[in-house]
Amino acid sequence: MTEILSANSRLIPIDALKIVVPLGIGLASAAYLAVKMASNSYDKSIPNVPIRKGDSTHDKELYENHNEFLLRCEEKYGPIFTVKALNWNITVISGPMAREVFINESFSPLEALDALTGVQTFGRAILKSNTDDVNRPILHDLVRDTVTRDLLLFTPRIVEQLERVVDEKLGYCEGKAVEKPIKIFEDMIAYAMANIIMGPEVAQHRTVIDSLIQSNRTKYGILNPLHKHVKVLTDAAGPVIEERRRQEAVAYENGVEWDRPLDVMQKLLDNSEKYGFVDLEDICGHLMLMVLASIHSTTERSTNLVYYLAYFPEYHEPLFQEQQEVLGQISAEREDLRQKKLQSGEFKSAEEFVGIELDPAHDRDLSAAA
């Protein structure tokens, strides 16, 4: 596993590496994610790869075959080295240390992105609040508070949307040629993310799905094109929110607890004062940034995955068997839990499990654990 990192000078700070780009996703993506360093401590021992005679940077060698070039450098200079490309001094991390970049909280993809592209300024242009905190982007807190904490509950809905789109686009088949698989993945992921971020009522509008997909193809310009996509979300969300408020009021009048919708939009509405939102348009602006942070990267990587699967058919069976083993283990654990509940007297018969969380019909679902 080889990753690409960018340094702020010829010397790389030891403790402030921010972001990696998986090798093989293409130079466009690599250029899009560069690092913003924040330390004055530099390690002078990291080797700089010499530039090929006749070149002023390593750009040409990267464009010719970046996989071959970086792997050759790794073999010659070791797991950590620096190249000059994309108007940056980029430090490449490979081997066991590559994983550290993903799991260490010191690394920030948002800071990395902004260092090269200024994307945070671009994104903040569609917000009416939370535009001043450069050191702690609001998006980080929103994802943590509204998605990460409820991921176990969101996962079944995500899987349901993924499977639904696959069934609609491909159906059950032994094999089918798909000219542009990225189109299918765009629909799959846009529907899944819209369902948990905007809610199922808003996600049912095809105009919303198209807008989410198109927003990920946004180009920088004098006029920020994200505004029109925010308006699409706002127009679709308005009637849904009004209906939810009506239902909540009726429940309150009847003295019963309202069955609060489980989606990010509702969480932001419930905590609008906490986050300082100005109005619905402002909330939808924040939701749009969450979409931008999720759909593009997932779509691209999923598409790359199917190309790799097509190119290496010898891995189909081992990967499939691995999935079967995981699902089989979870099924066994669920059955063991059911037996313990029956033995303890908590449940009188196996039929009582039907329709609840331990329903055997869901033993092999693609749960968060799976």
JSON list of N, CA, C and O in Angstrom, two decimals, residues 261-299:
[
{"chain": "A", "resi": 261, "resn": "PRO", "atom": "N", "xyz": [-38.15, 11.65, 13.19]},
{"chain": "A", "resi": 261, "resn": "PRO", "atom": "CA", "xyz": [-37.44, 11.06, 12.05]},
{"chain": "A", "resi": 261, "resn": "PRO", "atom": "C", "xyz": [-35.95, 10.93, 12.32]},
{"chain": "A", "resi": 261, "resn": "PRO", "atom": "O", "xyz": [-35.34, 11.80, 12.95]},
{"chain": "A", "resi": 262, "resn": "LEU", "atom": "N", "xyz": [-35.38, 9.85, 11.84]},
{"chain": "A", "resi": 262, "resn": "LEU", "atom": "CA", "xyz": [-33.95, 9.61, 12.01]},
{"chain": "A", "resi": 262, "resn": "LEU", "atom": "C", "xyz": [-33.22, 9.98, 10.72]},
{"chain": "A", "resi": 262, "resn": "LEU", "atom": "O", "xyz": [-33.09, 9.18, 9.80]},
{"chain": "A", "resi": 263, "resn": "ASP", "atom": "N", "xyz": [-32.79, 11.22, 10.64]},
{"chain": "A", "resi": 263, "resn": "ASP", "atom": "CA", "xyz": [-31.95, 11.67, 9.53]},
{"chain": "A", "resi": 263, "resn": "ASP", "atom": "C", "xyz": [-31.18, 12.90, 9.99]},
{"chain": "A", "resi": 263, "resn": "ASP", "atom": "O", "xyz": [-31.50, 13.52, 11.01]},
{"chain": "A", "resi": 264, "resn": "VAL", "atom": "N", "xyz": [-30.16, 13.25, 9.25]},
{"chain": "A", "resi": 264, "resn": "VAL", "atom": "CA", "xyz": [-29.29, 14.35, 9.64]},
{"chain": "A", "resi": 264, "resn": "VAL", "atom": "C", "xyz": [-30.04, 15.68, 9.62]},
{"chain": "A", "resi": 264, "resn": "VAL", "atom": "O", "xyz": [-29.84, 16.53, 10.49]},
{"chain": "A", "resi": 265, "resn": "MET", "atom": "N", "xyz": [-30.91, 15.89, 8.63]},
{"chain": "A", "resi": 265, "resn": "MET", "atom": "CA", "xyz": [-31.65, 17.14, 8.55]},
{"chain": "A", "resi": 265, "resn": "MET", "atom": "C", "xyz": [-32.44, 17.41, 9.83]},
{"chain": "A", "resi": 265, "resn": "MET", "atom": "O", "xyz": [-32.43, 18.53, 10.36]},
{"chain": "A", "resi": 266, "resn": "GLN", "atom": "N", "xyz": [-33.11, 16.38, 10.35]},
{"chain": "A", "resi": 266, "resn": "GLN", "atom": "CA", "xyz": [-33.89, 16.56, 11.56]},
{"chain": "A", "resi": 266, "resn": "GLN", "atom": "C", "xyz": [-32.99, 16.88, 12.75]},
{"chain": "A", "resi": 266, "resn": "GLN", "atom": "O", "xyz": [-33.34, 17.70, 13.61]},
{"chain": "A", "resi": 267, "resn": "LYS", "atom": "N", "xyz": [-31.82, 16.25, 12.79]},
{"chain": "A", "resi": 267, "resn": "LYS", "atom": "CA", "xyz": [-30.89, 16.53, 13.89]},
{"chain": "A", "resi": 267, "resn": "LYS", "atom": "C", "xyz": [-30.40, 17.98, 13.84]},
{"chain": "A", "resi": 267, "resn": "LYS", "atom": "O", "xyz": [-30.24, 18.62, 14.89]},
{"chain": "A", "resi": 268, "resn": "LEU", "atom": "N", "xyz": [-30.16, 18.49, 12.65]},
{"chain": "A", "resi": 268, "resn": "LEU", "atom": "CA", "xyz": [-29.73, 19.88, 12.54]},
{"chain": "A", "resi": 268, "resn": "LEU", "atom": "C", "xyz": [-30.86, 20.84, 12.90]},
{"chain": "A", "resi": 268, "resn": "LEU", "atom": "O", "xyz": [-30.62, 21.88, 13.51]},
{"chain": "A", "resi": 269, "resn": "LEU", "atom": "N", "xyz": [-32.08, 20.49, 12.53]},
{"chain": "A", "resi": 269, "resn": "LEU", "atom": "CA", "xyz": [-33.23, 21.31, 12.91]},
{"chain": "A", "resi": 269, "resn": "LEU", "atom": "C", "xyz": [-33.39, 21.34, 14.43]},
{"chain": "A", "resi": 269, "resn": "LEU", "atom": "O", "xyz": [-33.64, 22.41, 15.01]},
{"chain": "A", "resi": 270, "resn": "ASP", "atom": "N", "xyz": [-33.23, 20.19, 15.04]},
{"chain": "A", "resi": 270, "resn": "ASP", "atom": "CA", "xyz": [-33.39, 20.10, 16.50]},
{"chain": "A", "resi": 270, "resn": "ASP", "atom": "C", "xyz": [-32.27, 20.82, 17.25]},
{"chain": "A", "resi": 270, "resn": "ASP", "atom": "O", "xyz": [-32.46, 21.20, 18.41]},
{"chain": "A", "resi": 271, "resn": "ASN", "atom": "N", "xyz": [-31.13, 21.00, 16.60]},
{"chain": "A", "resi": 271, "resn": "ASN", "atom": "CA", "xyz": [-29.98, 21.61, 17.27]},
{"chain": "A", "resi": 271, "resn": "ASN", "atom": "C", "xyz": [-29.52, 22.89, 16.55]},
{"chain": "A", "resi": 271, "resn": "ASN", "atom": "O", "xyz": [-28.33, 23.22, 16.56]},
{"chain": "A", "resi": 272, "resn": "SER", "atom": "N", "xyz": [-30.47, 23.58, 15.95]},
{"chain": "A", "resi": 272, "resn": "SER", "atom": "CA", "xyz": [-30.11, 24.77, 15.16]},
{"chain": "A", "resi": 272, "resn": "SER", "atom": "C", "xyz": [-29.47, 25.84, 16.02]},
{"chain": "A", "resi": 272, "resn": "SER", "atom": "O", "xyz": [-28.54, 26.54, 15.57]},
{"chain": "A", "resi": 273, "resn": "GLU", "atom": "N", "xyz": [-29.91, 26.00, 17.26]},
{"chain": "A", "resi": 273, "resn": "GLU", "atom": "CA", "xyz": [-29.31, 27.01, 18.13]},
{"chain": "A", "resi": 273, "resn": "GLU", "atom": "C", "xyz": [-27.88, 26.61, 18.51]},
{"chain": "A", "resi": 273, "resn": "GLU", "atom": "O", "xyz": [-26.99, 27.46, 18.57]},
{"chain": "A", "resi": 274, "resn": "LYS", "atom": "N", "xyz": [-27.68, 25.33, 18.76]},
{"chain": "A", "resi": 274, "resn": "LYS", "atom": "CA", "xyz": [-26.35, 24.84, 19.13]},
{"chain": "A", "resi": 274, "resn": "LYS", "atom": "C", "xyz": [-25.33, 25.15, 18.04]},
{"chain": "A", "resi": 274, "resn": "LYS", "atom": "O", "xyz": [-24.20, 25.58, 18.33]},
{"chain": "A", "resi": 275, "resn": "TYR", "atom": "N", "xyz": [-25.72, 24.94, 16.79]},
{"chain": "A", "resi": 275, "resn": "TYR", "atom": "CA", "xyz": [-24.79, 25.15, 15.69]},
{"chain": "A", "resi": 275, "resn": "TYR", "atom": "C", "xyz": [-24.88, 26.56, 15.09]},
{"chain": "A", "resi": 275, "resn": "TYR", "atom": "O", "xyz": [-24.09, 26.91, 14.22]},
{"chain": "A", "resi": 276, "resn": "GLY", "atom": "N", "xyz": [-25.84, 27.35, 15.55]},
{"chain": "A", "resi": 276, "resn": "GLY", "atom": "CA", "xyz": [-25.93, 28.73, 15.10]},
{"chain": "A", "resi": 276, "resn": "GLY", "atom": "C", "xyz": [-26.48, 28.91, 13.70]},
{"chain": "A", "resi": 276, "resn": "GLY", "atom": "O", "xyz": [-26.14, 29.90, 13.02]},
{"chain": "A", "resi": 277, "resn": "PHE", "atom": "N", "xyz": [-27.33, 28.00, 13.24]},
{"chain": "A", "resi": 277, "resn": "PHE", "atom": "CA", "xyz": [-27.89, 28.13, 11.91]},
{"chain": "A", "resi": 277, "resn": "PHE", "atom": "C", "xyz": [-28.83, 29.33, 11.83]},
{"chain": "A", "resi": 277, "resn": "PHE", "atom": "O", "xyz": [-29.55, 29.63, 12.77]},
{"chain": "A", "resi": 278, "resn": "VAL", "atom": "N", "xyz": [-28.85, 29.96, 10.66]},
{"chain": "A", "resi": 278, "resn": "VAL", "atom": "CA", "xyz": [-29.66, 31.16, 10.47]},
{"chain": "A", "resi": 278, "resn": "VAL", "atom": "C", "xyz": [-31.07, 30.81, 10.00]},
{"chain": "A", "resi": 278, "resn": "VAL", "atom": "O", "xyz": [-32.05, 31.34, 10.52]},
{"chain": "A", "resi": 279, "resn": "ASP", "atom": "N", "xyz": [-31.18, 29.94, 9.00]},
{"chain": "A", "resi": 279, "resn": "ASP", "atom": "CA", "xyz": [-32.48, 29.58, 8.45]},
{"chain": "A", "resi": 279, "resn": "ASP", "atom": "C", "xyz": [-32.35, 28.24, 7.72]},
{"chain": "A", "resi": 279, "resn": "ASP", "atom": "O", "xyz": [-31.28, 27.60, 7.76]},
{"chain": "A", "resi": 280, "resn": "LEU", "atom": "N", "xyz": [-33.43, 27.84, 7.06]},
{"chain": "A", "resi": 280, "resn": "LEU", "atom": "CA", "xyz": [-33.43, 26.55, 6.36]},
{"chain": "A", "resi": 280, "resn": "LEU", "atom": "C", "xyz": [-32.39, 26.52, 5.24]},
{"chain": "A", "resi": 280, "resn": "LEU", "atom": "O", "xyz": [-31.73, 25.50, 5.03]},
{"chain": "A", "resi": 281, "resn": "GLU", "atom": "N", "xyz": [-32.24, 27.61, 4.53]},
{"chain": "A", "resi": 281, "resn": "GLU", "atom": "CA", "xyz": [-31.25, 27.66, 3.46]},
{"chain": "A", "resi": 281, "resn": "GLU", "atom": "C", "xyz": [-29.85, 27.43, 4.02]},
{"chain": "A", "resi": 281, "resn": "GLU", "atom": "O", "xyz": [-29.02, 26.75, 3.40]},
{"chain": "A", "resi": 282, "resn": "ASP", "atom": "N", "xyz": [-29.59, 27.99, 5.17]},
{"chain": "A", "resi": 282, "resn": "ASP", "atom": "CA", "xyz": [-28.29, 27.80, 5.82]},
{"chain": "A", "resi": 282, "resn": "ASP", "atom": "C", "xyz": [-28.08, 26.33, 6.20]},
{"chain": "A", "resi": 282, "resn": "ASP", "atom": "O", "xyz": [-27.00, 25.77, 5.99]},
{"chain": "A", "resi": 283, "resn": "ILE", "atom": "N", "xyz": [-29.12, 25.71, 6.74]},
{"chain": "A", "resi": 283, "resn": "ILE", "atom": "CA", "xyz": [-29.04, 24.28, 7.09]},
{"chain": "A", "resi": 283, "resn": "ILE", "atom": "C", "xyz": [-28.78, 23.46, 5.85]},
{"chain": "A", "resi": 283, "resn": "ILE", "atom": "O", "xyz": [-27.93, 22.55, 5.85]},
{"chain": "A", "resi": 284, "resn": "CYS", "atom": "N", "xyz": [-29.49, 23.75, 4.77]},
{"chain": "A", "resi": 284, "resn": "CYS", "atom": "CA", "xyz": [-29.30, 23.00, 3.52]},
{"chain": "A", "resi": 284, "resn": "CYS", "atom": "C", "xyz": [-27.91, 23.22, 2.94]},
{"chain": "A", "resi": 284, "resn": "CYS", "atom": "O", "xyz": [-27.35, 22.34, 2.28]},
{"chain": "A", "resi": 285, "resn": "GLY", "atom": "N", "xyz": [-27.33, 24.39, 3.18]},
{"chain": "A", "resi": 285, "resn": "GLY", "atom": "CA", "xyz": [-25.95, 24.63, 2.75]},
{"chain": "A", "resi": 285, "resn": "GLY", "atom": "C", "xyz": [-24.99, 23.71, 3.47]},
{"chain": "A", "resi": 285, "resn": "GLY", "atom": "O", "xyz": [-24.07, 23.14, 2.86]},
{"chain": "A", "resi": 286, "resn": "HIS", "atom": "N", "xyz": [-25.19, 23.53, 4.77]},
{"chain": "A", "resi": 286, "resn": "HIS", "atom": "CA", "xyz": [-24.35, 22.62, 5.54]},
{"chain": "A", "resi": 286, "resn": "HIS", "atom": "C", "xyz": [-24.58, 21.17, 5.09]},
{"chain": "A", "resi": 286, "resn": "HIS", "atom": "O", "xyz": [-23.63, 20.38, 5.00]},
{"chain": "A", "resi": 287, "resn": "LEU", "atom": "N", "xyz": [-25.83, 20.83, 4.82]},
{"chain": "A", "resi": 287, "resn": "LEU", "atom": "CA", "xyz": [-26.13, 19.47, 4.33]},
{"chain": "A", "resi": 287, "resn": "LEU", "atom": "C", "xyz": [-25.46, 19.23, 2.99]},
{"chain": "A", "resi": 287, "resn": "LEU", "atom": "O", "xyz": [-24.96, 18.12, 2.72]},
{"chain": "A", "resi": 288, "resn": "MET", "atom": "N", "xyz": [-25.43, 20.25, 2.13]},
{"chain": "A", "resi": 288, "resn": "MET", "atom": "CA", "xyz": [-24.78, 20.12, 0.83]},
{"chain": "A", "resi": 288, "resn": "MET", "atom": "C", "xyz": [-23.30, 19.82, 0.99]},
{"chain": "A", "resi": 288, "resn": "MET", "atom": "O", "xyz": [-22.73, 18.99, 0.27]},
{"chain": "A", "resi": 289, "resn": "LEU", "atom": "N", "xyz": [-22.65, 20.48, 1.93]},
{"chain": "A", "resi": 289, "resn": "LEU", "atom": "CA", "xyz": [-21.22, 20.22, 2.16]},
{"chain": "A", "resi": 289, "resn": "LEU", "atom": "C", "xyz": [-21.00, 18.79, 2.66]},
{"chain": "A", "resi": 289, "resn": "LEU", "atom": "O", "xyz": [-19.99, 18.15, 2.31]},
{"chain": "A", "resi": 290, "resn": "MET", "atom": "N", "xyz": [-21.92, 18.29, 3.46]},
{"chain": "A", "resi": 290, "resn": "MET", "atom": "CA", "xyz": [-21.80, 16.90, 3.92]},
{"chain": "A", "resi": 290, "resn": "MET", "atom": "C", "xyz": [-21.93, 15.94, 2.74]},
{"chain": "A", "resi": 290, "resn": "MET", "atom": "O", "xyz": [-21.24, 14.92, 2.67]},
{"chain": "A", "resi": 291, "resn": "VAL", "atom": "N", "xyz": [-22.82, 16.27, 1.83]},
{"chain": "A", "resi": 291, "resn": "VAL", "atom": "CA", "xyz": [-22.99, 15.45, 0.63]},
{"chain": "A", "resi": 291, "resn": "VAL", "atom": "C", "xyz": [-21.72, 15.46, -0.21]},
{"chain": "A", "resi": 291, "resn": "VAL", "atom": "O", "xyz": [-21.24, 14.42, -0.67]},
{"chain": "A", "resi": 292, "resn": "LEU", "atom": "N", "xyz": [-21.16, 16.66, -0.39]},
{"chain": "A", "resi": 292, "resn": "LEU", "atom": "CA", "xyz": [-19.94, 16.78, -1.19]},
{"chain": "A", "resi": 292, "resn": "LEU", "atom": "C", "xyz": [-18.81, 15.96, -0.58]},
{"chain": "A", "resi": 292, "resn": "LEU", "atom": "O", "xyz": [-17.96, 15.43, -1.29]},
{"chain": "A", "resi": 293, "resn": "ALA", "atom": "N", "xyz": [-18.79, 15.88, 0.75]},
{"chain": "A", "resi": 293, "resn": "ALA", "atom": "CA", "xyz": [-17.73, 15.15, 1.42]},
{"chain": "A", "resi": 293, "resn": "ALA", "atom": "C", "xyz": [-17.91, 13.64, 1.35]},
{"chain": "A", "resi": 293, "resn": "ALA", "atom": "O", "xyz": [-16.99, 12.90, 1.65]},
{"chain": "A", "resi": 294, "resn": "SER", "atom": "N", "xyz": [-19.08, 13.19, 0.93]},
{"chain": "A", "resi": 294, "resn": "SER", "atom": "CA", "xyz": [-19.34, 11.75, 0.97]},
{"chain": "A", "resi": 294, "resn": "SER", "atom": "C", "xyz": [-19.52, 11.12, -0.40]},
{"chain": "A", "resi": 294, "resn": "SER", "atom": "O", "xyz": [-18.93, 10.06, -0.68]},
{"chain": "A", "resi": 295, "resn": "ILE", "atom": "N", "xyz": [-20.30, 11.73, -1.27]},
{"chain": "A", "resi": 295, "resn": "ILE", "atom": "CA", "xyz": [-20.67, 11.07, -2.52]},
{"chain": "A", "resi": 295, "resn": "ILE", "atom": "C", "xyz": [-19.50, 10.91, -3.47]},
{"chain": "A", "resi": 295, "resn": "ILE", "atom": "O", "xyz": [-19.26, 9.83, -4.01]},
{"chain": "A", "resi": 296, "resn": "HIS", "atom": "N", "xyz": [-18.73, 11.99, -3.67]},
{"chain": "A", "resi": 296, "resn": "HIS", "atom": "CA", "xyz": [-17.68, 11.93, -4.70]},
{"chain": "A", "resi": 296, "resn": "HIS", "atom": "C", "xyz": [-16.64, 10.87, -4.39]},
{"chain": "A", "resi": 296, "resn": "HIS", "atom": "O", "xyz": [-16.33, 10.02, -5.21]},
{"chain": "A", "resi": 297, "resn": "SER", "atom": "N", "xyz": [-16.09, 10.90, -3.17]},
{"chain": "A", "resi": 297, "resn": "SER", "atom": "CA", "xyz": [-15.02, 9.96, -2.84]},
{"chain": "A", "resi": 297, "resn": "SER", "atom": "C", "xyz": [-15.51, 8.52, -2.88]},
{"chain": "A", "resi": 297, "resn": "SER", "atom": "O", "xyz": [-14.82, 7.62, -3.37]},
{"chain": "A", "resi": 298, "resn": "THR", "atom": "N", "xyz": [-16.72, 8.28, -2.38]},
{"chain": "A", "resi": 298, "resn": "THR", "atom": "CA", "xyz": [-17.26, 6.91, -2.36]},
{"chain": "A", "resi": 298, "resn": "THR", "atom": "C", "xyz": [-17.56, 6.42, -3.76]},
{"chain": "A", "resi": 298, "resn": "THR", "atom": "O", "xyz": [-17.29, 5.26, -4.10]},
{"chain": "A", "resi": 299, "resn": "THR", "atom": "N", "xyz": [-18.10, 7.28, -4.60]},
{"chain": "A", "resi": 299, "resn": "THR", "atom": "CA", "xyz": [-18.40, 6.90, -5.98]},
{"chain": "A", "resi": 299, "resn": "THR", "atom": "C", "xyz": [-17.13, 6.53, -6.74]},
{"chain": "A", "resi": 299, "resn": "THR", "atom": "O", "xyz": [-17.07, 5.50, -7.41]}
]
